[in-house]
Short mmCIF file of C-alpha atoms and ligand atoms in Angstrom, two decimals:
data_model
loop_
_atom_site.label_atom_id
_atom_site.label_comp_id
_atom_site.label_asym_id
_atom_site.label_seq_id
_atom_site.Cartn_x
_atom_site.Cartn_y
_atom_site.Cartn_z
CA MET A 30 0.00 0.00 0.00
CA LYS A 31 1.42 3.38 -1.05
CA VAL A 32 0.31 6.45 0.89
CA ILE A 33 0.30 9.79 -0.96
CA THR A 34 -0.53 13.10 0.71
CA ILE A 35 -1.40 16.28 -1.16
CA ALA A 36 -0.16 19.13 0.99
CA ASN A 37 0.37 22.85 1.06
CA ASN A 38 -0.28 25.06 4.06
CA LYS A 39 -1.28 27.80 1.62
CA GLY A 40 -4.98 27.82 0.70
CA GLY A 41 -6.59 27.54 -2.71
CA VAL A 42 -3.56 26.18 -4.59
CA GLY A 43 -5.27 23.11 -6.11
CA LYS A 44 -4.77 20.42 -3.43
CA THR A 45 -8.29 19.06 -3.56
CA MET A 46 -8.29 19.22 -7.36
CA GLN A 47 -5.08 17.17 -7.54
CA CYS A 48 -6.22 14.68 -4.92
CA TYR A 49 -9.50 14.13 -6.77
CA GLN A 50 -7.82 13.67 -10.15
CA LEU A 51 -5.08 11.39 -8.80
CA SER A 52 -7.35 9.14 -6.73
CA THR A 53 -9.94 8.65 -9.49
CA TYR A 54 -7.16 8.01 -12.03
CA LEU A 55 -5.54 5.33 -9.86
CA ALA A 56 -8.92 3.65 -9.31
CA SER A 57 -9.60 3.70 -13.07
CA LYS A 58 -6.31 1.82 -13.56
CA GLY A 59 -7.80 -0.99 -11.46
CA HIS A 60 -6.06 -0.17 -8.17
CA LYS A 61 -7.96 -0.32 -4.91
CA VAL A 62 -7.92 3.24 -3.65
CA LEU A 63 -8.82 4.81 -0.33
CA ALA A 64 -9.26 8.59 -0.39
CA ILE A 65 -9.03 10.32 2.98
CA ASP A 66 -10.45 13.80 3.41
CA LEU A 67 -8.85 15.53 6.38
CA ASP A 68 -10.12 19.01 5.51
CA SER A 69 -13.16 20.24 7.43
CA GLN A 70 -14.38 21.94 4.21
CA GLY A 71 -15.20 18.40 2.96
CA ASN A 72 -14.71 19.31 -0.72
CA LEU A 73 -13.09 16.03 -1.71
CA SER A 74 -15.89 14.09 0.00
CA SER A 75 -18.64 15.92 -1.86
CA THR A 76 -16.86 15.66 -5.21
CA LEU A 77 -16.68 11.89 -4.65
CA GLY A 78 -20.42 11.87 -3.92
CA VAL A 79 -20.24 11.39 -0.14
CA ASN A 80 -21.68 13.92 2.30
CA VAL A 81 -21.84 13.16 5.99
CA GLN A 82 -23.44 15.19 8.75
CA ARG A 83 -20.66 14.41 11.16
CA THR A 84 -17.27 12.96 10.34
CA LEU A 85 -15.98 10.17 12.57
CA VAL A 86 -12.32 10.79 11.71
CA PRO A 87 -11.36 12.10 15.18
CA GLU A 88 -12.92 9.06 16.91
CA TRP A 89 -11.32 6.72 14.37
CA LEU A 90 -7.87 8.24 14.87
CA ILE A 91 -7.94 7.88 18.64
CA GLY A 92 -9.22 4.31 18.30
CA ASP A 93 -12.78 4.66 19.62
CA ILE A 94 -14.22 3.15 16.43
CA GLU A 95 -13.03 0.66 13.84
CA SER A 96 -11.92 1.37 10.27
CA GLU A 97 -15.04 -0.34 8.83
CA GLU A 98 -17.14 2.33 10.50
CA VAL A 99 -15.45 5.26 8.76
CA ILE A 100 -14.62 3.85 5.32
CA MET A 101 -17.48 4.48 2.87
CA PRO A 102 -17.96 3.59 -0.82
CA THR A 103 -17.60 6.50 -3.28
CA GLN A 104 -20.55 7.31 -5.51
CA GLY A 105 -20.38 7.78 -9.27
CA LYS A 106 -21.60 6.35 -12.59
CA GLU A 107 -18.41 4.73 -13.86
CA SER A 108 -17.35 1.26 -12.82
CA PHE A 109 -14.04 2.42 -11.30
CA TYR A 110 -15.96 3.87 -8.35
CA ASP A 111 -16.35 0.23 -7.27
CA ASN A 112 -12.56 0.23 -6.57
CA MET A 113 -12.71 3.40 -4.57
CA TRP A 114 -13.58 4.23 -0.97
CA ILE A 115 -13.44 7.37 1.11
CA ILE A 116 -13.08 8.42 4.70
CA PRO A 117 -15.20 11.57 4.50
CA SER A 118 -14.83 14.82 6.36
CA SER A 119 -17.21 17.45 7.66
CA ARG A 120 -16.84 20.64 9.64
CA HIS A 121 -16.63 18.50 12.79
CA MET A 122 -13.00 17.82 11.87
CA ALA A 123 -12.45 20.96 13.87
CA ASN A 124 -12.99 18.78 16.99
CA LEU A 125 -9.82 16.84 16.30
CA SER A 126 -7.33 18.94 18.25
CA LYS A 127 -9.66 19.14 21.26
CA LEU A 128 -10.24 15.40 21.26
CA LEU A 129 -6.52 14.73 20.99
CA ILE A 130 -5.89 16.75 24.13
CA LEU A 131 -8.75 15.08 26.02
CA SER A 132 -7.58 11.60 24.95
CA GLU A 133 -3.90 12.03 25.70
CA SER A 134 -3.45 8.78 27.59
CA GLU A 135 -5.33 6.74 24.95
CA VAL A 136 -3.22 8.32 22.24
CA ARG A 137 -0.05 7.45 24.11
CA LYS A 138 -1.15 3.86 24.59
CA ASN A 139 -2.17 3.39 20.92
CA ALA A 140 0.47 5.22 18.95
CA GLY A 141 3.00 6.63 21.39
CA ARG A 142 2.66 10.15 20.01
CA LYS A 143 -0.26 11.92 18.35
CA GLU A 144 1.73 12.49 15.13
CA ARG A 145 1.78 8.72 14.63
CA LEU A 146 -1.97 8.12 15.00
CA LEU A 147 -2.80 8.07 11.29
CA LYS A 148 0.17 5.85 10.48
CA HIS A 149 -0.89 3.48 13.25
CA ARG A 150 -4.47 3.33 11.86
CA LEU A 151 -3.36 2.79 8.26
CA LYS A 152 -1.08 -0.06 9.29
CA GLN A 153 -4.18 -2.03 10.20
CA ILE A 154 -5.65 -1.79 6.67
CA THR A 155 -2.49 -2.08 4.62
CA GLN A 156 -3.65 -5.34 2.99
CA GLU A 157 -6.93 -3.83 1.82
CA PHE A 158 -5.78 -1.04 -0.49
CA ASP A 159 -3.13 -0.40 -3.14
CA TYR A 160 -3.14 3.38 -2.68
CA VAL A 161 -4.23 5.86 -0.04
CA CYS A 162 -4.62 9.48 -1.23
CA ILE A 163 -4.97 12.10 1.50
CA ASP A 164 -6.33 15.61 1.05
CA THR A 165 -5.23 18.00 3.79
CA PRO A 166 -6.33 21.43 5.04
CA PRO A 167 -4.34 24.61 4.34
CA VAL A 168 -2.78 24.74 7.83
CA LEU A 169 0.39 23.20 9.23
CA GLY A 170 -1.61 21.51 11.99
CA ASP A 171 -2.20 18.04 13.42
CA GLU A 172 -3.92 16.71 10.26
CA LEU A 173 -1.05 17.67 7.97
CA ILE A 174 1.71 16.51 10.32
CA MET A 175 0.02 13.14 10.88
CA SER A 176 -0.33 12.73 7.13
CA ILE A 177 3.34 13.46 6.49
CA VAL A 178 4.34 10.90 9.13
CA ALA A 179 2.04 8.28 7.53
CA SER A 180 3.05 8.87 3.89
CA ASP A 181 5.48 7.51 1.33
CA LEU A 182 5.13 10.51 -0.98
CA ILE A 183 4.08 14.14 -0.49
CA LEU A 184 2.81 16.05 -3.52
CA ILE A 185 2.93 19.82 -3.11
CA PRO A 186 0.78 21.85 -5.52
CA THR A 187 2.44 25.23 -5.78
CA GLN A 188 1.16 28.30 -7.55
CA ALA A 189 3.92 30.06 -9.38
CA GLN A 190 2.37 33.50 -9.57
CA ASP A 191 2.23 34.06 -5.85
CA TYR A 192 4.77 31.44 -4.98
CA SER A 193 5.61 32.36 -1.44
CA ILE A 194 9.02 30.98 -0.61
CA ASP A 195 8.37 31.50 3.11
CA GLY A 196 5.26 29.30 3.08
CA LEU A 197 6.99 26.59 1.08
CA GLU A 198 10.06 26.74 3.28
CA GLU A 199 7.98 26.19 6.39
CA LEU A 200 6.40 23.10 4.85
CA LEU A 201 9.72 21.75 3.58
CA ASP A 202 11.35 22.31 6.99
CA THR A 203 8.56 20.29 8.60
CA PHE A 204 9.03 17.65 5.91
CA GLU A 205 12.76 17.39 6.67
CA ILE A 206 12.22 17.13 10.43
CA ILE A 207 9.66 14.35 10.00
CA LYS A 208 11.83 12.55 7.44
CA ASP A 209 14.80 12.59 9.84
CA SER A 210 12.90 11.65 12.98
CA GLU A 211 9.99 9.46 11.88
CA ASN A 212 9.98 8.53 8.23
CA PRO A 213 13.35 8.09 6.48
CA GLY A 214 11.84 6.79 3.21
CA LEU A 215 9.70 9.89 2.68
CA GLU A 216 9.86 11.68 -0.70
CA PHE A 217 8.25 14.77 -2.14
CA ALA A 218 7.56 16.46 -5.46
CA ILE A 219 6.34 19.96 -6.24
CA ILE A 220 3.53 20.17 -8.81
CA PRO A 221 3.25 23.63 -10.38
CA SER A 222 -0.46 24.40 -10.17
CA MET A 223 -2.83 26.70 -12.09
CA VAL A 224 0.08 27.90 -14.19
CA MET A 225 -0.33 30.61 -16.82
CA LYS A 226 2.55 29.69 -19.05
CA ARG A 227 2.59 32.82 -21.10
CA ARG A 228 3.67 34.77 -18.07
CA ARG A 229 7.44 34.93 -18.20
CA ILE A 230 7.70 35.66 -14.52
CA GLU A 231 5.92 32.37 -13.70
CA GLN A 232 8.19 30.40 -16.00
CA ASN A 233 11.27 31.98 -14.37
CA ARG A 234 10.06 31.06 -10.89
CA LEU A 235 9.36 27.50 -11.96
CA ASP A 236 12.84 27.23 -13.47
CA GLU A 237 14.31 28.52 -10.20
CA LEU A 238 12.31 25.99 -8.15
CA ALA A 239 13.40 23.15 -10.44
CA GLN A 240 17.06 23.92 -9.71
CA SER A 241 16.64 23.01 -6.05
CA PHE A 242 13.71 20.59 -5.93
CA ASN A 243 11.98 17.72 -7.67
CA VAL A 244 9.42 19.57 -9.80
CA THR A 245 6.94 17.76 -12.10
CA PRO A 246 5.55 19.14 -15.37
CA PRO A 247 2.99 21.91 -14.71
CA ILE A 248 -0.79 21.78 -14.43
CA ARG A 249 -2.12 24.82 -16.27
CA ASN A 250 -5.00 27.04 -15.24
CA LEU A 251 -7.71 25.65 -17.54
CA VAL A 252 -11.50 25.77 -17.85
CA ASP A 253 -11.41 21.95 -18.29
CA MET A 254 -10.41 21.62 -14.67
CA GLN A 255 -13.27 23.65 -13.26
CA GLU A 256 -15.70 21.71 -15.46
CA SER A 257 -14.30 18.46 -14.17
CA ILE A 258 -15.15 19.46 -10.59
CA SER A 259 -18.57 20.97 -11.28
CA LEU A 260 -19.64 18.00 -13.43
CA LYS A 261 -17.94 15.53 -11.04
CA LYS A 262 -16.23 14.09 -14.10
CA PRO A 263 -12.58 13.14 -13.55
CA ILE A 264 -10.18 14.63 -16.07
CA HIS A 265 -9.04 11.20 -17.35
CA LEU A 266 -12.58 10.71 -18.72
CA MET A 267 -12.36 13.87 -20.84
CA GLY A 268 -11.62 13.46 -24.59
CA ARG A 269 -8.07 12.87 -25.78
CA SER A 270 -7.88 16.49 -26.92
CA SER A 271 -8.50 17.80 -23.38
CA GLU A 272 -5.59 20.01 -22.38
CA GLY A 273 -6.28 19.27 -18.71
CA ARG A 274 -6.08 15.55 -19.28
CA LYS A 275 -2.76 15.95 -21.10
CA ASP A 276 -1.32 17.98 -18.23
CA PHE A 277 -2.33 15.47 -15.58
CA GLU A 278 -1.12 12.52 -17.67
CA SER A 279 2.33 14.12 -17.94
CA VAL A 280 2.45 14.63 -14.16
CA TRP A 281 1.40 11.05 -13.38
CA GLU A 282 3.88 9.70 -15.91
CA SER A 283 6.70 11.77 -14.39
CA LEU A 284 5.84 10.35 -10.96
CA GLY A 285 5.75 6.79 -12.30
CA LEU A 286 2.10 6.33 -11.28
N1 ATP B 315 -5.57 23.76 -12.80
C1 ATP B 315 -6.66 24.46 -12.50
N2 ATP B 315 -7.27 25.23 -13.45
C2 ATP B 315 -8.36 25.97 -13.16
N3 ATP B 315 -8.97 25.98 -11.95
C3 ATP B 315 -8.41 25.23 -10.97
C4 ATP B 315 -7.25 24.43 -11.19
N4 ATP B 315 -6.93 23.80 -10.03
C5 ATP B 315 -7.86 24.17 -9.13
N5 ATP B 315 -8.75 25.02 -9.68
C6 ATP B 315 -9.87 25.70 -9.02
O1 ATP B 315 -9.32 26.58 -8.05
C7 ATP B 315 -10.06 26.55 -6.83
C8 ATP B 315 -9.15 26.09 -5.67
O2 ATP B 315 -8.74 24.75 -5.93
P1 ATP B 315 -8.75 23.65 -4.77
O3 ATP B 315 -10.03 23.68 -4.03
O4 ATP B 315 -8.34 22.37 -5.39
O5 ATP B 315 -7.60 24.24 -3.85
P2 ATP B 315 -7.17 23.76 -2.39
O6 ATP B 315 -5.70 23.95 -2.29
O7 ATP B 315 -7.71 22.42 -2.11
O8 ATP B 315 -7.93 24.84 -1.49
P3 ATP B 315 -8.07 24.79 0.14
O9 ATP B 315 -6.73 25.22 0.65
O10 ATP B 315 -9.17 25.77 0.43
O11 ATP B 315 -8.41 23.39 0.51
C9 ATP B 315 -11.23 25.61 -7.09
O12 ATP B 315 -12.35 26.37 -7.51
C10 ATP B 315 -10.74 24.74 -8.24
O13 ATP B 315 -11.80 24.23 -9.02
MG1 MG B 316 -8.88 21.72 -0.54
#
């Protein structure tokens, strides 16, 4: 089972978009995929056809309920949805930090430290899925840190036009600390997101980034992408001439997925 987290502590950079496209693509290739929505906005959950009144993620993480109680089938017309499940979110995710404090002794008994809770939970279902794709909120909080500890690969959508080196540095510092202390096999790649290629300044920033980091081909800012979300139609189902589909296929190919 390979665990992939889509992360950026900056908001609105295309995390949920990339998590949706990647998870549906992997399922369409015949893999068994578990999507996990850790963002209280619940956008990934609703795009995959699952809306819950109250997420059980906090209770699941601390071990009050079993995995079967939080994993739900995704809903969609195509047959690949049969290979795909989701742990949905809702605004009650906001209870997580509170519950972690209240359950300190349980957390210690189960996972040792709260950062390891998600990893500990996923270990119990490793035989059941080929891929886990995690969508995270735009904050460097418990959800994101737990996901980095539990992952094999972190994908970082980054917007070139307001590429904030400070924001990215904070995330990459956290990545390095977790890699050194908890997860030596961890890797990451930056995915340029919502790129407007004709802007020279964007291209220059991407070239600069690529000198220091593993950067994939870019995902452009395209109408295709917004249509894909509003129609709940994954980009890989668009026609061969779809520019959005071509962009995502190049990214997946570069990542060997
Ligand atoms: N490549 C793209 N081209 C055009 N629109 C895009 C693209 N990627 C994302 N969008 C749109 O931009 C908006 C923000 O994208 P998305 O919700 O994926 O960002 P996010 O990083 O998950 O945001 P948040 O931090 O709030 O969770 C959405 O309306 C989405 O449909
Ligand atoms: Mg999002």
